[in-house]
Amino acid sequence: MLRREILEGVQRVMIALVVIASLGISYAGWLLISPSPGEGATASPATATAPARHSSPTATRPHHPTATPSRTPHPWFPPSPSRPTIAAPKHVGIVSGHRGYDSGAICADGLTEAEINFGVAQRVVALMEHMGYTVDLLDEFDERLENYQADALVSIHADSCDVPGASGFKVARVANSAVPEVEDKLVECLKEEYAAATGLLFHANSITFDMQEYHAFYEIAPQTPGAIIEIGFMGDDRYQLLFQQDRIAGGIVEGIICFLEGEG
């Protein structure tokens, strides 16, 4: 009887040891497969950076205020890069041929010289004013022409439609000039710059007596350099005269500036 009780006690102890050993083995296995407390705070790079990859660009980029433009848009008549605005404005007179008096030459379809002259003259004035010059837009028989004093005066005209095959431009000064060398320089500057700008040829053989004896030459002050330019023929040069007036005006402006600024 005693022996049986001893055996049962031994069995209980053995069972307890087996249970304890099983629990120990389970706990050891759990420790091996479970992350340590520090490992939970250091997740893999992919996991840690995933929120930043998928976040909105505005959340990850620094804010840069939009800069206010420092320049305004260019005006319609931009100044030439080689022509800085002058400090002391020079004075120029531009006569719009026949304006305020008559139509000038008239083509069969009703196109008039006066309207061509005025379109070009307006552009010349606008260009030069934008560059800082003082400019007067004058009519054909403007009252201001009497003893008019300026650094230069240019009268703008166009040739008729009645000369088939005629093309080109003409420039002239008064025949009996009080300042011939000065006015020759004005004429030469206009010839060179206008030809370069428009591609039209100088039509020297058709300069008329009326051009050299133009009435305004005898009205302005004798010391005011003056020239008259016939910008083209309303027949063969019609396209340029109607649709390239900015180019025509630019050639006249460059010619005047060549004279005023001593570039000729």
PDB file of C-alpha atoms in Angstrom:
ATOM      1  CA  MET A   1       0.000   0.000   0.000  1.00  0.00           C
ATOM      2  CA  LEU A   2       2.778   2.369   0.885  1.00  0.00           C
ATOM      3  CA  ARG A   3       4.628   1.466  -2.273  1.00  0.00           C
ATOM      4  CA  ARG A   4       1.568   2.343  -4.369  1.00  0.00           C
ATOM      5  CA  GLU A   5       1.274   5.743  -2.783  1.00  0.00           C
ATOM      6  CA  ILE A   6       4.962   6.395  -3.483  1.00  0.00           C
ATOM      7  CA  LEU A   7       4.517   5.465  -7.144  1.00  0.00           C
ATOM      8  CA  GLU A   8       1.489   7.747  -7.523  1.00  0.00           C
ATOM      9  CA  GLY A   9       3.483  10.598  -5.974  1.00  0.00           C
ATOM     10  CA  VAL A  10       6.318  10.025  -8.377  1.00  0.00           C
ATOM     11  CA  GLN A  11       3.878  10.033 -11.303  1.00  0.00           C
ATOM     12  CA  ARG A  12       2.404  13.341 -10.164  1.00  0.00           C
ATOM     13  CA  VAL A  13       5.872  14.848  -9.955  1.00  0.00           C
ATOM     14  CA  MET A  14       6.746  13.519 -13.405  1.00  0.00           C
ATOM     15  CA  ILE A  15       3.532  14.910 -14.891  1.00  0.00           C
ATOM     16  CA  ALA A  16       4.224  18.276 -13.282  1.00  0.00           C
ATOM     17  CA  LEU A  17       7.750  18.291 -14.697  1.00  0.00           C
ATOM     18  CA  VAL A  18       6.458  17.411 -18.167  1.00  0.00           C
ATOM     19  CA  VAL A  19       3.909  20.245 -17.991  1.00  0.00           C
ATOM     20  CA  ILE A  20       6.533  22.684 -16.792  1.00  0.00           C
ATOM     21  CA  ALA A  21       8.930  21.558 -19.533  1.00  0.00           C
ATOM     22  CA  SER A  22       6.233  21.962 -22.175  1.00  0.00           C
ATOM     23  CA  LEU A  23       5.427  25.439 -20.948  1.00  0.00           C
ATOM     24  CA  GLY A  24       9.125  26.319 -20.979  1.00  0.00           C
ATOM     25  CA  ILE A  25       9.550  25.085 -24.525  1.00  0.00           C
ATOM     26  CA  SER A  26       6.463  27.030 -25.680  1.00  0.00           C
ATOM     27  CA  TYR A  27       7.676  30.198 -24.010  1.00  0.00           C
ATOM     28  CA  ALA A  28      11.128  29.845 -25.563  1.00  0.00           C
ATOM     29  CA  GLY A  29       9.592  29.387 -28.999  1.00  0.00           C
ATOM     30  CA  TRP A  30       7.403  32.437 -28.519  1.00  0.00           C
ATOM     31  CA  LEU A  31      10.455  34.512 -27.607  1.00  0.00           C
ATOM     32  CA  LEU A  32      12.201  33.404 -30.784  1.00  0.00           C
ATOM     33  CA  ILE A  33       9.408  34.368 -33.144  1.00  0.00           C
ATOM     34  CA  SER A  34       8.184  37.542 -31.406  1.00  0.00           C
ATOM     35  CA  PRO A  35       9.840  40.983 -32.149  1.00  0.00           C
ATOM     36  CA  SER A  36      11.626  42.639 -29.321  1.00  0.00           C
ATOM     37  CA  PRO A  37      10.233  45.959 -27.953  1.00  0.00           C
ATOM     38  CA  GLY A  38      12.910  47.948 -29.829  1.00  0.00           C
ATOM     39  CA  GLU A  39      12.119  46.294 -33.123  1.00  0.00           C
ATOM     40  CA  GLY A  40       8.598  47.661 -33.178  1.00  0.00           C
ATOM     41  CA  ALA A  41       9.944  51.228 -33.301  1.00  0.00           C
ATOM     42  CA  THR A  42      12.304  50.558 -36.228  1.00  0.00           C
ATOM     43  CA  ALA A  43      10.080  49.395 -39.002  1.00  0.00           C
ATOM     44  CA  SER A  44      11.490  48.603 -42.438  1.00  0.00           C
ATOM     45  CA  PRO A  45      12.285  51.572 -44.725  1.00  0.00           C
ATOM     46  CA  ALA A  46       9.434  50.706 -47.042  1.00  0.00           C
ATOM     47  CA  THR A  47       6.893  50.795 -44.228  1.00  0.00           C
ATOM     48  CA  ALA A  48       8.312  53.971 -42.701  1.00  0.00           C
ATOM     49  CA  THR A  49       8.430  55.949 -45.941  1.00  0.00           C
ATOM     50  CA  ALA A  50       5.189  54.752 -47.481  1.00  0.00           C
ATOM     51  CA  PRO A  51       3.047  57.585 -46.047  1.00  0.00           C
ATOM     52  CA  ALA A  52       5.486  60.197 -47.402  1.00  0.00           C
ATOM     53  CA  ARG A  53       5.532  58.612 -50.903  1.00  0.00           C
ATOM     54  CA  HIS A  54       1.773  58.680 -51.168  1.00  0.00           C
ATOM     55  CA  SER A  55       1.234  62.042 -49.509  1.00  0.00           C
ATOM     56  CA  SER A  56       0.236  65.155 -51.435  1.00  0.00           C
ATOM     57  CA  PRO A  57       3.137  67.140 -53.003  1.00  0.00           C
ATOM     58  CA  THR A  58       2.041  70.212 -51.080  1.00  0.00           C
ATOM     59  CA  ALA A  59       2.673  68.361 -47.790  1.00  0.00           C
ATOM     60  CA  THR A  60       6.301  67.527 -48.568  1.00  0.00           C
ATOM     61  CA  ARG A  61       7.483  70.576 -50.559  1.00  0.00           C
ATOM     62  CA  PRO A  62       8.355  73.927 -48.961  1.00  0.00           C
ATOM     63  CA  HIS A  63       6.123  76.813 -49.928  1.00  0.00           C
ATOM     64  CA  HIS A  64       7.635  79.305 -52.413  1.00  0.00           C
ATOM     65  CA  PRO A  65       5.577  82.505 -52.835  1.00  0.00           C
ATOM     66  CA  THR A  66       4.815  83.390 -56.447  1.00  0.00           C
ATOM     67  CA  ALA A  67       7.058  86.241 -57.583  1.00  0.00           C
ATOM     68  CA  THR A  68       5.392  89.339 -58.980  1.00  0.00           C
ATOM     69  CA  PRO A  69       6.623  90.117 -62.533  1.00  0.00           C
ATOM     70  CA  SER A  70       8.939  93.117 -62.542  1.00  0.00           C
ATOM     71  CA  ARG A  71       8.311  94.077 -66.150  1.00  0.00           C
ATOM     72  CA  THR A  72       5.194  95.206 -67.908  1.00  0.00           C
ATOM     73  CA  PRO A  73       4.271  93.907 -71.376  1.00  0.00           C
ATOM     74  CA  HIS A  74       5.978  95.644 -74.273  1.00  0.00           C
ATOM     75  CA  PRO A  75       3.943  98.427 -75.808  1.00  0.00           C
ATOM     76  CA  TRP A  76       2.784  98.322 -79.432  1.00  0.00           C
ATOM     77  CA  PHE A  77       5.815 100.296 -80.590  1.00  0.00           C
ATOM     78  CA  PRO A  78       8.789  98.886 -78.690  1.00  0.00           C
ATOM     79  CA  PRO A  79      11.944 100.985 -78.634  1.00  0.00           C
ATOM     80  CA  SER A  80      14.795  99.674 -80.738  1.00  0.00           C
ATOM     81  CA  PRO A  81      17.358  97.874 -78.532  1.00  0.00           C
ATOM     82  CA  SER A  82      20.127  99.985 -80.080  1.00  0.00           C
ATOM     83  CA  ARG A  83      18.288 103.257 -79.412  1.00  0.00           C
ATOM     84  CA  PRO A  84      18.196 104.188 -75.718  1.00  0.00           C
ATOM     85  CA  THR A  85      15.711 106.854 -74.704  1.00  0.00           C
ATOM     86  CA  ILE A  86      17.417 110.197 -75.172  1.00  0.00           C
ATOM     87  CA  ALA A  87      18.072 112.430 -72.160  1.00  0.00           C
ATOM     88  CA  ALA A  88      17.467 115.764 -73.905  1.00  0.00           C
ATOM     89  CA  PRO A  89      14.566 115.299 -76.363  1.00  0.00           C
ATOM     90  CA  LYS A  90      15.146 116.615 -79.859  1.00  0.00           C
ATOM     91  CA  HIS A  91      12.339 118.229 -81.816  1.00  0.00           C
ATOM     92  CA  VAL A  92      11.045 116.785 -85.096  1.00  0.00           C
ATOM     93  CA  GLY A  93       8.223 117.801 -87.439  1.00  0.00           C
ATOM     94  CA  ILE A  94       6.381 115.222 -89.566  1.00  0.00           C
ATOM     95  CA  VAL A  95       4.118 116.487 -92.356  1.00  0.00           C
ATOM     96  CA  SER A  96       1.339 114.114 -93.401  1.00  0.00           C
ATOM     97  CA  GLY A  97       1.242 114.945 -97.109  1.00  0.00           C
ATOM     98  CA  HIS A  98      -2.015 116.506 -98.395  1.00  0.00           C
ATOM     99  CA  ARG A  99      -3.759 116.066 -95.039  1.00  0.00           C
ATOM    100  CA  GLY A 100      -6.187 118.867 -94.309  1.00  0.00           C
ATOM    101  CA  TYR A 101      -5.983 120.162 -97.883  1.00  0.00           C
ATOM    102  CA  ASP A 102      -6.813 117.569-100.579  1.00  0.00           C
ATOM    103  CA  SER A 103      -6.646 113.847-101.340  1.00  0.00           C
ATOM    104  CA  GLY A 104      -3.417 113.953-103.324  1.00  0.00           C
ATOM    105  CA  ALA A 105      -3.099 111.276-106.005  1.00  0.00           C
ATOM    106  CA  ILE A 106      -6.160 109.033-106.494  1.00  0.00           C
ATOM    107  CA  CYS A 107      -6.170 105.507-107.948  1.00  0.00           C
ATOM    108  CA  ALA A 108      -8.955 104.110-110.124  1.00  0.00           C
ATOM    109  CA  ASP A 109     -10.346 102.116-107.184  1.00  0.00           C
ATOM    110  CA  GLY A 110     -10.548 105.202-104.977  1.00  0.00           C
ATOM    111  CA  LEU A 111      -7.354 104.696-102.969  1.00  0.00           C
ATOM    112  CA  THR A 112      -5.942 108.110-102.058  1.00  0.00           C
ATOM    113  CA  GLU A 113      -2.439 109.261-101.389  1.00  0.00           C
ATOM    114  CA  ALA A 114      -3.575 111.249 -98.354  1.00  0.00           C
ATOM    115  CA  GLU A 115      -4.807 108.161 -96.485  1.00  0.00           C
ATOM    116  CA  ILE A 116      -1.554 106.292 -97.111  1.00  0.00           C
ATOM    117  CA  ASN A 117       0.517 109.279 -96.012  1.00  0.00           C
ATOM    118  CA  PHE A 118      -1.499 109.690 -92.822  1.00  0.00           C
ATOM    119  CA  GLY A 119      -1.227 106.017 -91.844  1.00  0.00           C
ATOM    120  CA  VAL A 120       2.556 106.125 -92.171  1.00  0.00           C
ATOM    121  CA  ALA A 121       2.917 109.550 -90.536  1.00  0.00           C
ATOM    122  CA  GLN A 122       0.966 108.432 -87.466  1.00  0.00           C
ATOM    123  CA  ARG A 123       3.285 105.476 -87.025  1.00  0.00           C
ATOM    124  CA  VAL A 124       6.399 107.602 -87.415  1.00  0.00           C
ATOM    125  CA  VAL A 125       5.169 110.010 -84.741  1.00  0.00           C
ATOM    126  CA  ALA A 126       4.211 107.204 -82.346  1.00  0.00           C
ATOM    127  CA  LEU A 127       7.576 105.478 -82.738  1.00  0.00           C
ATOM    128  CA  MET A 128       9.601 108.611 -82.164  1.00  0.00           C
ATOM    129  CA  GLU A 129       7.524 109.780 -79.226  1.00  0.00           C
ATOM    130  CA  HIS A 130       7.929 106.388 -77.604  1.00  0.00           C
ATOM    131  CA  MET A 131      11.693 106.749 -77.964  1.00  0.00           C
ATOM    132  CA  GLY A 132      11.632 110.096 -76.186  1.00  0.00           C
ATOM    133  CA  TYR A 133      11.616 112.635 -79.013  1.00  0.00           C
ATOM    134  CA  THR A 134       9.328 115.644 -79.181  1.00  0.00           C
ATOM    135  CA  VAL A 135       7.344 115.259 -82.408  1.00  0.00           C
ATOM    136  CA  ASP A 136       4.703 117.387 -84.160  1.00  0.00           C
ATOM    137  CA  LEU A 137       2.253 115.812 -86.616  1.00  0.00           C
ATOM    138  CA  LEU A 138       1.595 118.547 -89.170  1.00  0.00           C
ATOM    139  CA  ASP A 139      -0.975 119.003 -91.941  1.00  0.00           C
ATOM    140  CA  GLU A 140       0.045 119.928 -95.485  1.00  0.00           C
ATOM    141  CA  PHE A 141      -0.551 123.649 -94.999  1.00  0.00           C
ATOM    142  CA  ASP A 142      -0.369 123.696 -91.221  1.00  0.00           C
ATOM    143  CA  GLU A 143      -0.215 127.174 -89.695  1.00  0.00           C
ATOM    144  CA  ARG A 144       2.629 126.014 -87.478  1.00  0.00           C
ATOM    145  CA  LEU A 145       4.897 125.631 -90.524  1.00  0.00           C
ATOM    146  CA  GLU A 146       5.455 129.382 -90.642  1.00  0.00           C
ATOM    147  CA  ASN A 147       9.026 129.910 -89.373  1.00  0.00           C
ATOM    148  CA  TYR A 148       8.887 126.404 -87.906  1.00  0.00           C
ATOM    149  CA  GLN A 149      11.977 125.620 -85.839  1.00  0.00           C
ATOM    150  CA  ALA A 150      13.050 122.046 -85.164  1.00  0.00           C
ATOM    151  CA  ASP A 151      16.004 119.716 -85.428  1.00  0.00           C
ATOM    152  CA  ALA A 152      14.483 118.184 -88.565  1.00  0.00           C
ATOM    153  CA  LEU A 153      11.322 118.241 -90.679  1.00  0.00           C
ATOM    154  CA  VAL A 154      10.248 115.424 -93.010  1.00  0.00           C
ATOM    155  CA  SER A 155       7.209 115.532 -95.293  1.00  0.00           C
ATOM    156  CA  ILE A 156       5.700 112.157 -96.252  1.00  0.00           C
ATOM    157  CA  HIS A 157       4.132 111.626 -99.690  1.00  0.00           C
ATOM    158  CA  ALA A 158       3.449 108.788-102.148  1.00  0.00           C
ATOM    159  CA  ASP A 159       3.673 108.591-105.947  1.00  0.00           C
ATOM    160  CA  SER A 160       0.665 108.100-108.202  1.00  0.00           C
ATOM    161  CA  CYS A 161      -0.890 104.953-109.683  1.00  0.00           C
ATOM    162  CA  ASP A 162      -0.508 106.273-113.224  1.00  0.00           C
ATOM    163  CA  VAL A 163       3.015 105.027-113.964  1.00  0.00           C
ATOM    164  CA  PRO A 164       2.836 101.294-114.842  1.00  0.00           C
ATOM    165  CA  GLY A 165       5.957  99.368-113.869  1.00  0.00           C
ATOM    166  CA  ALA A 166       7.325 102.183-111.701  1.00  0.00           C
ATOM    167  CA  SER A 167       8.629 101.176-108.282  1.00  0.00           C
ATOM    168  CA  GLY A 168      10.839 102.743-105.662  1.00  0.00           C
ATOM    169  CA  PHE A 169      11.133 105.822-103.483  1.00  0.00           C
ATOM    170  CA  LYS A 170      12.595 109.321-103.714  1.00  0.00           C
ATOM    171  CA  VAL A 171      14.062 111.804-101.249  1.00  0.00           C
ATOM    172  CA  ALA A 172      14.900 115.449-101.914  1.00  0.00           C
ATOM    173  CA  ARG A 173      15.727 118.738-100.207  1.00  0.00           C
ATOM    174  CA  VAL A 174      15.154 122.288-101.323  1.00  0.00           C
ATOM    175  CA  ALA A 175      17.287 123.261-104.324  1.00  0.00           C
ATOM    176  CA  ASN A 176      18.555 126.518-102.818  1.00  0.00           C
ATOM    177  CA  SER A 177      19.380 125.427 -99.268  1.00  0.00           C
ATOM    178  CA  ALA A 178      20.606 127.705 -96.494  1.00  0.00           C
ATOM    179  CA  VAL A 179      22.263 124.674 -94.867  1.00  0.00           C
ATOM    180  CA  PRO A 180      23.131 122.414 -97.834  1.00  0.00           C
ATOM    181  CA  GLU A 181      25.602 120.122 -96.076  1.00  0.00           C
ATOM    182  CA  VAL A 182      23.231 119.535 -93.174  1.00  0.00           C
ATOM    183  CA  GLU A 183      20.273 118.822 -95.441  1.00  0.00           C
ATOM    184  CA  ASP A 184      22.384 116.573 -97.662  1.00  0.00           C
ATOM    185  CA  LYS A 185      23.137 114.498 -94.587  1.00  0.00           C
ATOM    186  CA  LEU A 186      19.411 114.243 -93.779  1.00  0.00           C
ATOM    187  CA  VAL A 187      18.671 113.130 -97.349  1.00  0.00           C
ATOM    188  CA  GLU A 188      21.460 110.533 -97.322  1.00  0.00           C
ATOM    189  CA  CYS A 189      20.383 109.087 -93.980  1.00  0.00           C
ATOM    190  CA  LEU A 190      16.787 108.757 -95.181  1.00  0.00           C
ATOM    191  CA  LYS A 191      17.892 107.127 -98.441  1.00  0.00           C
ATOM    192  CA  GLU A 192      20.119 104.537 -96.779  1.00  0.00           C
ATOM    193  CA  GLU A 193      17.884 103.595 -93.870  1.00  0.00           C
ATOM    194  CA  TYR A 194      14.636 103.548 -95.858  1.00  0.00           C
ATOM    195  CA  ALA A 195      16.121 101.315 -98.559  1.00  0.00           C
ATOM    196  CA  ALA A 196      17.491  98.934 -95.918  1.00  0.00           C
ATOM    197  CA  ALA A 197      14.166  98.725 -94.075  1.00  0.00           C
ATOM    198  CA  THR A 198      11.816  98.349 -97.046  1.00  0.00           C
ATOM    199  CA  GLY A 199      13.869  96.748 -99.792  1.00  0.00           C
ATOM    200  CA  LEU A 200      12.657  99.410-102.238  1.00  0.00           C
ATOM    201  CA  LEU A 201      15.136 100.990-104.637  1.00  0.00           C
ATOM    202  CA  PHE A 202      15.953 104.671-104.766  1.00  0.00           C
ATOM    203  CA  HIS A 203      14.218 106.122-107.840  1.00  0.00           C
ATOM    204  CA  ALA A 204      16.639 108.979-108.512  1.00  0.00           C
ATOM    205  CA  ASN A 205      15.609 109.700-112.106  1.00  0.00           C
ATOM    206  CA  SER A 206      12.095 110.829-111.198  1.00  0.00           C
ATOM    207  CA  ILE A 207      12.842 113.512-108.603  1.00  0.00           C
ATOM    208  CA  THR A 208      10.755 116.464-109.766  1.00  0.00           C
ATOM    209  CA  PHE A 209      11.040 120.223-109.665  1.00  0.00           C
ATOM    210  CA  ASP A 210       8.009 120.285-107.371  1.00  0.00           C
ATOM    211  CA  MET A 211       9.840 118.150-104.833  1.00  0.00           C
ATOM    212  CA  GLN A 212      12.870 120.452-104.803  1.00  0.00           C
ATOM    213  CA  GLU A 213      10.649 123.531-104.597  1.00  0.00           C
ATOM    214  CA  TYR A 214       8.220 122.063-102.063  1.00  0.00           C
ATOM    215  CA  HIS A 215       6.274 124.882-100.424  1.00  0.00           C
ATOM    216  CA  ALA A 216       7.063 123.882 -96.817  1.00  0.00           C
ATOM    217  CA  PHE A 217      10.784 124.369 -97.471  1.00  0.00           C
ATOM    218  CA  TYR A 218      10.095 128.081 -97.895  1.00  0.00           C
ATOM    219  CA  GLU A 219       7.840 128.341 -94.844  1.00  0.00           C
ATOM    220  CA  ILE A 220      10.006 126.746 -92.179  1.00  0.00           C
ATOM    221  CA  ALA A 221      12.917 128.602 -90.575  1.00  0.00           C
ATOM    222  CA  PRO A 222      15.971 128.611 -92.900  1.00  0.00           C
ATOM    223  CA  GLN A 223      18.079 126.773 -90.315  1.00  0.00           C
ATOM    224  CA  THR A 224      15.572 123.926 -89.913  1.00  0.00           C
ATOM    225  CA  PRO A 225      16.803 120.953 -91.990  1.00  0.00           C
ATOM    226  CA  GLY A 226      13.995 119.665 -94.205  1.00  0.00           C
ATOM    227  CA  ALA A 227      13.377 116.808 -96.637  1.00  0.00           C
ATOM    228  CA  ILE A 228      10.480 115.350 -98.608  1.00  0.00           C
ATOM    229  CA  ILE A 229      10.159 111.605 -99.169  1.00  0.00           C
ATOM    230  CA  GLU A 230       7.973 109.875-101.745  1.00  0.00           C
ATOM    231  CA  ILE A 231       7.624 106.498-100.033  1.00  0.00           C
ATOM    232  CA  GLY A 232       6.644 104.446-103.115  1.00  0.00           C
ATOM    233  CA  PHE A 233       4.336 104.190-106.104  1.00  0.00           C
ATOM    234  CA  MET A 234       0.682 103.521-105.367  1.00  0.00           C
ATOM    235  CA  GLY A 235       0.553 101.111-108.301  1.00  0.00           C
ATOM    236  CA  ASP A 236       3.436  98.640-108.202  1.00  0.00           C
ATOM    237  CA  ASP A 237       4.360  99.333-104.557  1.00  0.00           C
ATOM    238  CA  ARG A 238       0.758  99.201-103.332  1.00  0.00           C
ATOM    239  CA  TYR A 239       1.230  96.099-101.158  1.00  0.00           C
ATOM    240  CA  GLN A 240       4.041  97.696 -99.152  1.00  0.00           C
ATOM    241  CA  LEU A 241       2.215 101.018 -98.885  1.00  0.00           C
ATOM    242  CA  LEU A 242      -0.963  99.405 -97.545  1.00  0.00           C
ATOM    243  CA  PHE A 243       0.203  96.363 -95.587  1.00  0.00           C
ATOM    244  CA  GLN A 244       3.763  97.138 -94.494  1.00  0.00           C
ATOM    245  CA  GLN A 245       3.287 100.599 -93.043  1.00  0.00           C
ATOM    246  CA  ASP A 246       5.095  99.666 -89.823  1.00  0.00           C
ATOM    247  CA  ARG A 247       8.177  98.745 -91.854  1.00  0.00           C
ATOM    248  CA  ILE A 248       7.908 101.908 -93.941  1.00  0.00           C
ATOM    249  CA  ALA A 249       7.549 104.050 -90.823  1.00  0.00           C
ATOM    250  CA  GLY A 250      10.494 102.263 -89.216  1.00  0.00           C
ATOM    251  CA  GLY A 251      12.703 103.092 -92.191  1.00  0.00           C
ATOM    252  CA  ILE A 252      11.798 106.776 -91.961  1.00  0.00           C
ATOM    253  CA  VAL A 253      12.411 106.808 -88.204  1.00  0.00           C
ATOM    254  CA  GLU A 254      15.802 105.153 -88.591  1.00  0.00           C
ATOM    255  CA  GLY A 255      16.720 107.710 -91.229  1.00  0.00           C
ATOM    256  CA  ILE A 256      15.788 110.620 -88.972  1.00  0.00           C
ATOM    257  CA  ILE A 257      17.672 109.135 -86.017  1.00  0.00           C
ATOM    258  CA  CYS A 258      20.710 108.505 -88.226  1.00  0.00           C
ATOM    259  CA  PHE A 259      20.687 112.230 -88.962  1.00  0.00           C
ATOM    260  CA  LEU A 260      19.934 113.471 -85.437  1.00  0.00           C
ATOM    261  CA  GLU A 261      22.374 111.219 -83.623  1.00  0.00           C
ATOM    262  CA  GLY A 262      25.218 111.578 -86.125  1.00  0.00           C
ATOM    263  CA  GLU A 263      25.259 107.966 -87.290  1.00  0.00           C
ATOM    264  CA  GLY A 264      25.352 108.689 -90.996  1.00  0.00           C
TER     265      GLY A 264
END
